[in-house]
Each structure stands twice: as structure tokens, then as C-alpha cells.
Amino acid sequence: MKDNRRKAIINAAFQIFVEKKIEPVSMGEVAEAAGVGRATLFRYYPNKLELVIAVCAAKWKEYLDTLDARRPLESIGDIPAIDRFTFTLDSYIDMYRHHKDLLQYNDNFNHYVTHEGVKEEQLEEFHASLYSVDTRLEWMYEKAKEDHTFRTDIPREEFFRVTVHTMMTACTYYASGFIWGSEDNKDYTPELLRIKEMILNYAKITE
């Protein structure tokens, strides 16, 4: 019962935060949307910041658990690193097509927690939810050192910032409509595929 109530709060908060953005939404609105009293909501989450972080952690874990079920971490060595890298870029395009709400929430989340001056220890649950994706990137890079299918002459963190993180940022901006000349409800997947192609051309080792 307790877990079901927590899940109802998380789902209701996620939906209302996506629709209205995080900043203007009150805890009272979340409680009403979740069908619980304010006192109950505050027993679970003493303040809005904790709720916002919990929502982000839960929704990322939910999404990544689905990916992990399709492609377990242990499968990382089954194919060349460049193919795994390509899958990673494709996963963000898939998010743009089927999980725009998570991309939109994540972007708003980043702005909100930065504005609130969140402490690193407050983000432990959120970082824990990203374990599988962080592990995949680390293992992928190490495999590329062995099979030489994408470049490792660039430090790992920098490489992923200018490739994977750039792809995610592009998908987020397209999902949120923050692009020049965009039209409502138009599918911009072809443009994201072009960005993916440019990133792959940058990442691949050239003879």
C-alpha cells in the first residue's frame, strides 16, 4: 500500500511538472493530483526539492530498467564498441520519438536544481539511478581501446560530452521545441539522424 501511494505521488508529480514546469507547481497541487492529503505528501517528501529529485530518479530508473531488460549490461562485449556507441545515440532519438516527456522533465529538472543550489549529497539517489548508463559508457570506452572502432585519443569525459551528451541535448531541445523555425507536432527525427551521422563521423577512427 505504501509503495503504491509513493508510486502514485511520483507519477502525478511527473505529469504535472511536465505540463506546467516545476517552478510554479505547489506541493498542494501535487497532493491533489495524486489523490492524497498534503500531510501525507509531506510525510513522504518533506519539501519540493526532495520530491523533484525523487521523481527524476524514479523515471530515469524506470526507463533504463526497460533498456537493460532488452540489452543487459553483460552484453556489452558481444558487439564492437562502435555498434554499442551507435545504439546509445539511437536510444536518445528513440526517447525523442517515444519519451519526450522524460527529456522535457530532465531539462527542467537541471535548471531547477541548479537554481535551488542543490547539494551533491541530495543527488545521490538520482546518480544511483543512472548507474547502468554510466557503466555502459565506461565499459564501451574501455572496449574501444581494445577493438579500436572509435577514437579514444580524447579523454573519456570529454569524448562523451561532445558526442553522447550532445546527442541528448539535441534531442531534448527538439522535444521541447527550442529550435529555430520549428513547427508544432512536426517529427524532426530526420534532422536528429543527421546529427547522429555527424557525431559518428567524428567518433570513428579514420585511417
Tab-separated table of C-alpha atoms in Angstrom:
chain	number	residue	atom	x	y	z
A	1	MET	CA	0.000	0.000	0.000
A	2	LYS	CA	2.796	2.392	0.936
A	3	ASP	CA	4.716	1.626	-2.261
A	4	ASN	CA	1.564	2.122	-4.347
A	5	ARG	CA	0.951	5.507	-2.747
A	6	ARG	CA	4.561	6.565	-3.339
A	7	LYS	CA	4.284	5.472	-6.988
A	8	ALA	CA	1.031	7.436	-7.370
A	9	ILE	CA	2.738	10.554	-5.999
A	10	ILE	CA	5.743	10.133	-8.305
A	11	ASN	CA	3.543	9.614	-11.385
A	12	ALA	CA	1.240	12.516	-10.588
A	13	ALA	CA	4.144	14.848	-9.829
A	14	PHE	CA	5.939	13.860	-13.038
A	15	GLN	CA	2.886	14.578	-15.170
A	16	ILE	CA	2.095	17.934	-13.602
A	17	PHE	CA	5.768	19.015	-13.603
A	18	VAL	CA	6.000	18.228	-17.336
A	19	GLU	CA	2.764	20.049	-18.128
A	20	LYS	CA	3.324	23.182	-16.016
A	21	LYS	CA	7.114	23.109	-15.404
A	22	ILE	CA	8.488	22.557	-11.924
A	23	GLU	CA	8.857	26.084	-10.579
A	24	PRO	CA	5.190	27.219	-10.480
A	25	VAL	CA	3.737	23.947	-9.182
A	26	SER	CA	2.927	23.818	-5.462
A	27	MET	CA	3.054	20.768	-3.216
A	28	GLY	CA	-0.690	21.245	-2.725
A	29	GLU	CA	-1.270	20.796	-6.457
A	30	VAL	CA	0.809	17.621	-6.451
A	31	ALA	CA	-1.109	16.242	-3.466
A	32	GLU	CA	-4.424	16.937	-5.178
A	33	ALA	CA	-3.278	15.358	-8.444
A	34	ALA	CA	-2.016	12.282	-6.574
A	35	GLY	CA	-5.210	11.941	-4.575
A	36	VAL	CA	-3.514	12.291	-1.183
A	37	GLY	CA	-3.605	14.880	1.571
A	38	ARG	CA	-0.878	17.495	1.950
A	39	ALA	CA	0.189	15.968	5.270
A	40	THR	CA	0.610	12.584	3.594
A	41	LEU	CA	2.666	14.085	0.783
A	42	PHE	CA	4.966	15.841	3.254
A	43	ARG	CA	5.465	12.592	5.177
A	44	TYR	CA	6.895	11.070	2.031
A	45	TYR	CA	8.726	14.158	0.794
A	46	PRO	CA	9.454	16.901	3.365
A	47	ASN	CA	9.967	19.535	0.667
A	48	LYS	CA	9.510	20.131	-3.029
A	49	LEU	CA	13.187	19.742	-3.892
A	50	GLU	CA	13.274	16.222	-2.465
A	51	LEU	CA	10.168	15.347	-4.461
A	52	VAL	CA	11.624	16.776	-7.673
A	53	ILE	CA	14.808	14.719	-7.253
A	54	ALA	CA	12.866	11.568	-6.365
A	55	VAL	CA	10.711	11.947	-9.479
A	56	CYS	CA	13.752	12.312	-11.730
A	57	ALA	CA	15.496	9.315	-10.152
A	58	ALA	CA	12.395	7.113	-10.394
A	59	LYS	CA	11.590	7.982	-14.001
A	60	TRP	CA	15.170	7.534	-15.226
A	61	LYS	CA	15.427	4.200	-13.427
A	62	GLU	CA	12.121	3.098	-14.915
A	63	TYR	CA	13.309	3.958	-18.424
A	64	LEU	CA	16.798	2.479	-18.019
A	65	ASP	CA	15.456	-0.723	-16.476
A	66	THR	CA	13.476	-1.225	-19.690
A	67	LEU	CA	16.621	-0.743	-21.780
A	68	ASP	CA	18.602	-3.065	-19.530
A	69	ALA	CA	15.983	-5.765	-19.938
A	70	ARG	CA	16.432	-5.595	-23.718
A	71	ARG	CA	20.217	-5.242	-23.652
A	72	PRO	CA	21.737	-6.424	-20.358
A	73	LEU	CA	24.935	-4.798	-19.163
A	74	GLU	CA	26.731	-8.110	-19.595
A	75	SER	CA	26.108	-7.974	-23.358
A	76	ILE	CA	28.476	-5.019	-23.750
A	77	GLY	CA	31.232	-7.283	-25.053
A	78	ASP	CA	29.090	-9.083	-27.620
A	79	ILE	CA	29.486	-6.484	-30.373
A	80	PRO	CA	32.119	-3.905	-31.397
A	81	ALA	CA	32.283	-0.731	-29.336
A	82	ILE	CA	31.207	1.429	-32.296
A	83	ASP	CA	27.975	-0.570	-32.640
A	84	ARG	CA	27.231	-0.133	-28.942
A	85	PHE	CA	28.019	3.572	-29.324
A	86	THR	CA	25.570	3.761	-32.228
A	87	PHE	CA	22.894	2.064	-30.110
A	88	THR	CA	23.464	4.725	-27.458
A	89	LEU	CA	22.907	7.561	-29.918
A	90	ASP	CA	19.835	5.779	-31.273
A	91	SER	CA	18.423	5.419	-27.759
A	92	TYR	CA	18.231	9.206	-27.414
A	93	ILE	CA	16.475	9.521	-30.757
A	94	ASP	CA	14.070	6.839	-29.527
A	95	MET	CA	13.483	8.970	-26.426
A	96	TYR	CA	12.664	11.937	-28.649
A	97	ARG	CA	10.127	9.827	-30.530
A	98	HIS	CA	8.550	7.952	-27.626
A	99	HIS	CA	9.570	9.589	-24.340
A	100	LYS	CA	9.557	13.329	-24.979
A	101	ASP	CA	8.144	13.890	-21.505
A	102	LEU	CA	11.238	12.454	-19.819
A	103	LEU	CA	13.551	14.624	-21.910
A	104	GLN	CA	11.432	17.690	-21.143
A	105	TYR	CA	11.352	16.916	-17.439
A	106	ASN	CA	15.075	16.249	-17.273
A	107	ASP	CA	15.871	19.604	-18.864
A	108	ASN	CA	13.565	21.469	-16.484
A	109	PHE	CA	14.980	19.426	-13.594
A	110	ASN	CA	18.530	20.544	-14.394
A	111	HIS	CA	17.507	24.200	-14.412
A	112	TYR	CA	15.501	23.850	-11.218
A	113	VAL	CA	18.108	22.083	-9.076
A	114	THR	CA	20.804	24.481	-10.290
A	115	HIS	CA	18.638	27.456	-9.300
A	116	GLU	CA	17.847	25.879	-5.923
A	117	GLY	CA	21.537	25.329	-5.176
A	118	VAL	CA	21.179	21.613	-4.529
A	119	LYS	CA	23.948	19.874	-2.578
A	120	GLU	CA	25.748	16.896	-4.070
A	121	GLU	CA	24.608	14.517	-1.329
A	122	GLN	CA	20.989	15.362	-2.169
A	123	LEU	CA	21.532	13.911	-5.645
A	124	GLU	CA	22.822	10.517	-4.503
A	125	GLU	CA	19.549	8.745	-5.345
A	126	PHE	CA	19.450	10.398	-8.764
A	127	HIS	CA	23.054	9.443	-9.571
A	128	ALA	CA	22.381	5.885	-8.394
A	129	SER	CA	19.511	5.639	-10.881
A	130	LEU	CA	21.991	6.358	-13.696
A	131	TYR	CA	24.316	3.503	-12.727
A	132	SER	CA	23.638	1.364	-15.791
A	133	VAL	CA	24.082	4.148	-18.336
A	134	ASP	CA	27.275	5.417	-16.670
A	135	THR	CA	28.618	1.857	-16.548
A	136	ARG	CA	27.783	1.272	-20.204
A	137	LEU	CA	29.689	4.389	-21.245
A	138	GLU	CA	32.715	3.410	-19.174
A	139	TRP	CA	32.793	-0.165	-20.464
A	140	MET	CA	32.162	0.975	-24.028
A	141	TYR	CA	35.130	3.326	-23.945
A	142	GLU	CA	37.388	0.634	-22.491
A	143	LYS	CA	36.293	-1.815	-25.189
A	144	ALA	CA	37.094	0.780	-27.865
A	145	LYS	CA	40.645	0.869	-26.534
A	146	GLU	CA	40.841	-2.820	-27.409
A	147	ASP	CA	38.957	-3.053	-30.708
A	148	HIS	CA	39.829	0.469	-31.983
A	149	THR	CA	36.408	1.015	-33.539
A	150	PHE	CA	36.012	4.558	-32.236
A	151	ARG	CA	38.577	7.096	-31.159
A	152	THR	CA	39.992	7.063	-27.648
A	153	ASP	CA	42.644	9.713	-28.181
A	154	ILE	CA	40.293	12.126	-26.401
A	155	PRO	CA	39.794	11.808	-22.611
A	156	ARG	CA	36.695	9.751	-21.827
A	157	GLU	CA	34.687	12.503	-20.132
A	158	GLU	CA	35.407	14.970	-22.925
A	159	PHE	CA	34.598	12.409	-25.615
A	160	PHE	CA	31.199	11.641	-24.135
A	161	ARG	CA	30.427	15.309	-23.548
A	162	VAL	CA	30.907	16.169	-27.220
A	163	THR	CA	29.184	13.032	-28.534
A	164	VAL	CA	26.609	11.295	-26.339
A	165	HIS	CA	25.732	14.342	-24.261
A	166	THR	CA	25.494	16.487	-27.385
A	167	MET	CA	23.067	13.965	-28.893
A	168	MET	CA	20.944	14.013	-25.757
A	169	THR	CA	20.958	17.818	-25.664
A	170	ALA	CA	19.855	17.995	-29.293
A	171	CYS	CA	17.031	15.509	-28.686
A	172	THR	CA	15.969	17.469	-25.606
A	173	TYR	CA	15.830	20.751	-27.476
A	174	TYR	CA	13.850	19.198	-30.315
A	175	ALA	CA	11.488	17.536	-27.827
A	176	SER	CA	10.899	20.880	-26.110
A	177	GLY	CA	10.548	22.863	-29.337
A	178	PHE	CA	13.594	25.014	-28.545
A	179	ILE	CA	14.867	25.067	-32.126
A	180	TRP	CA	14.823	27.807	-34.713
A	181	GLY	CA	11.889	27.696	-37.107
A	182	SER	CA	10.303	24.640	-35.505
A	183	GLU	CA	6.685	23.690	-36.128
A	184	ASP	CA	4.368	22.187	-33.522
A	185	ASN	CA	3.821	18.427	-33.783
A	186	LYS	CA	6.293	18.009	-36.651
A	187	ASP	CA	8.525	14.944	-36.469
A	188	TYR	CA	12.152	16.080	-36.620
A	189	THR	CA	13.647	12.579	-36.497
A	190	PRO	CA	15.361	13.042	-39.924
A	191	GLU	CA	17.295	16.047	-38.563
A	192	LEU	CA	18.331	14.127	-35.455
A	193	LEU	CA	19.565	11.303	-37.682
A	194	ARG	CA	21.739	13.852	-39.487
A	195	ILE	CA	23.196	14.964	-36.151
A	196	LYS	CA	23.824	11.322	-35.272
A	197	GLU	CA	25.657	10.862	-38.588
A	198	MET	CA	27.875	13.866	-37.891
A	199	ILE	CA	28.713	12.564	-34.424
A	200	LEU	CA	29.544	9.110	-35.783
A	201	ASN	CA	31.793	10.634	-38.432
A	202	TYR	CA	33.613	12.487	-35.669
A	203	ALA	CA	33.872	9.423	-33.434
A	204	LYS	CA	35.032	6.859	-35.955
A	205	ILE	CA	38.714	6.231	-36.420
A	206	THR	CA	39.926	7.289	-39.842
A	207	GLU	CA	42.857	5.566	-41.479
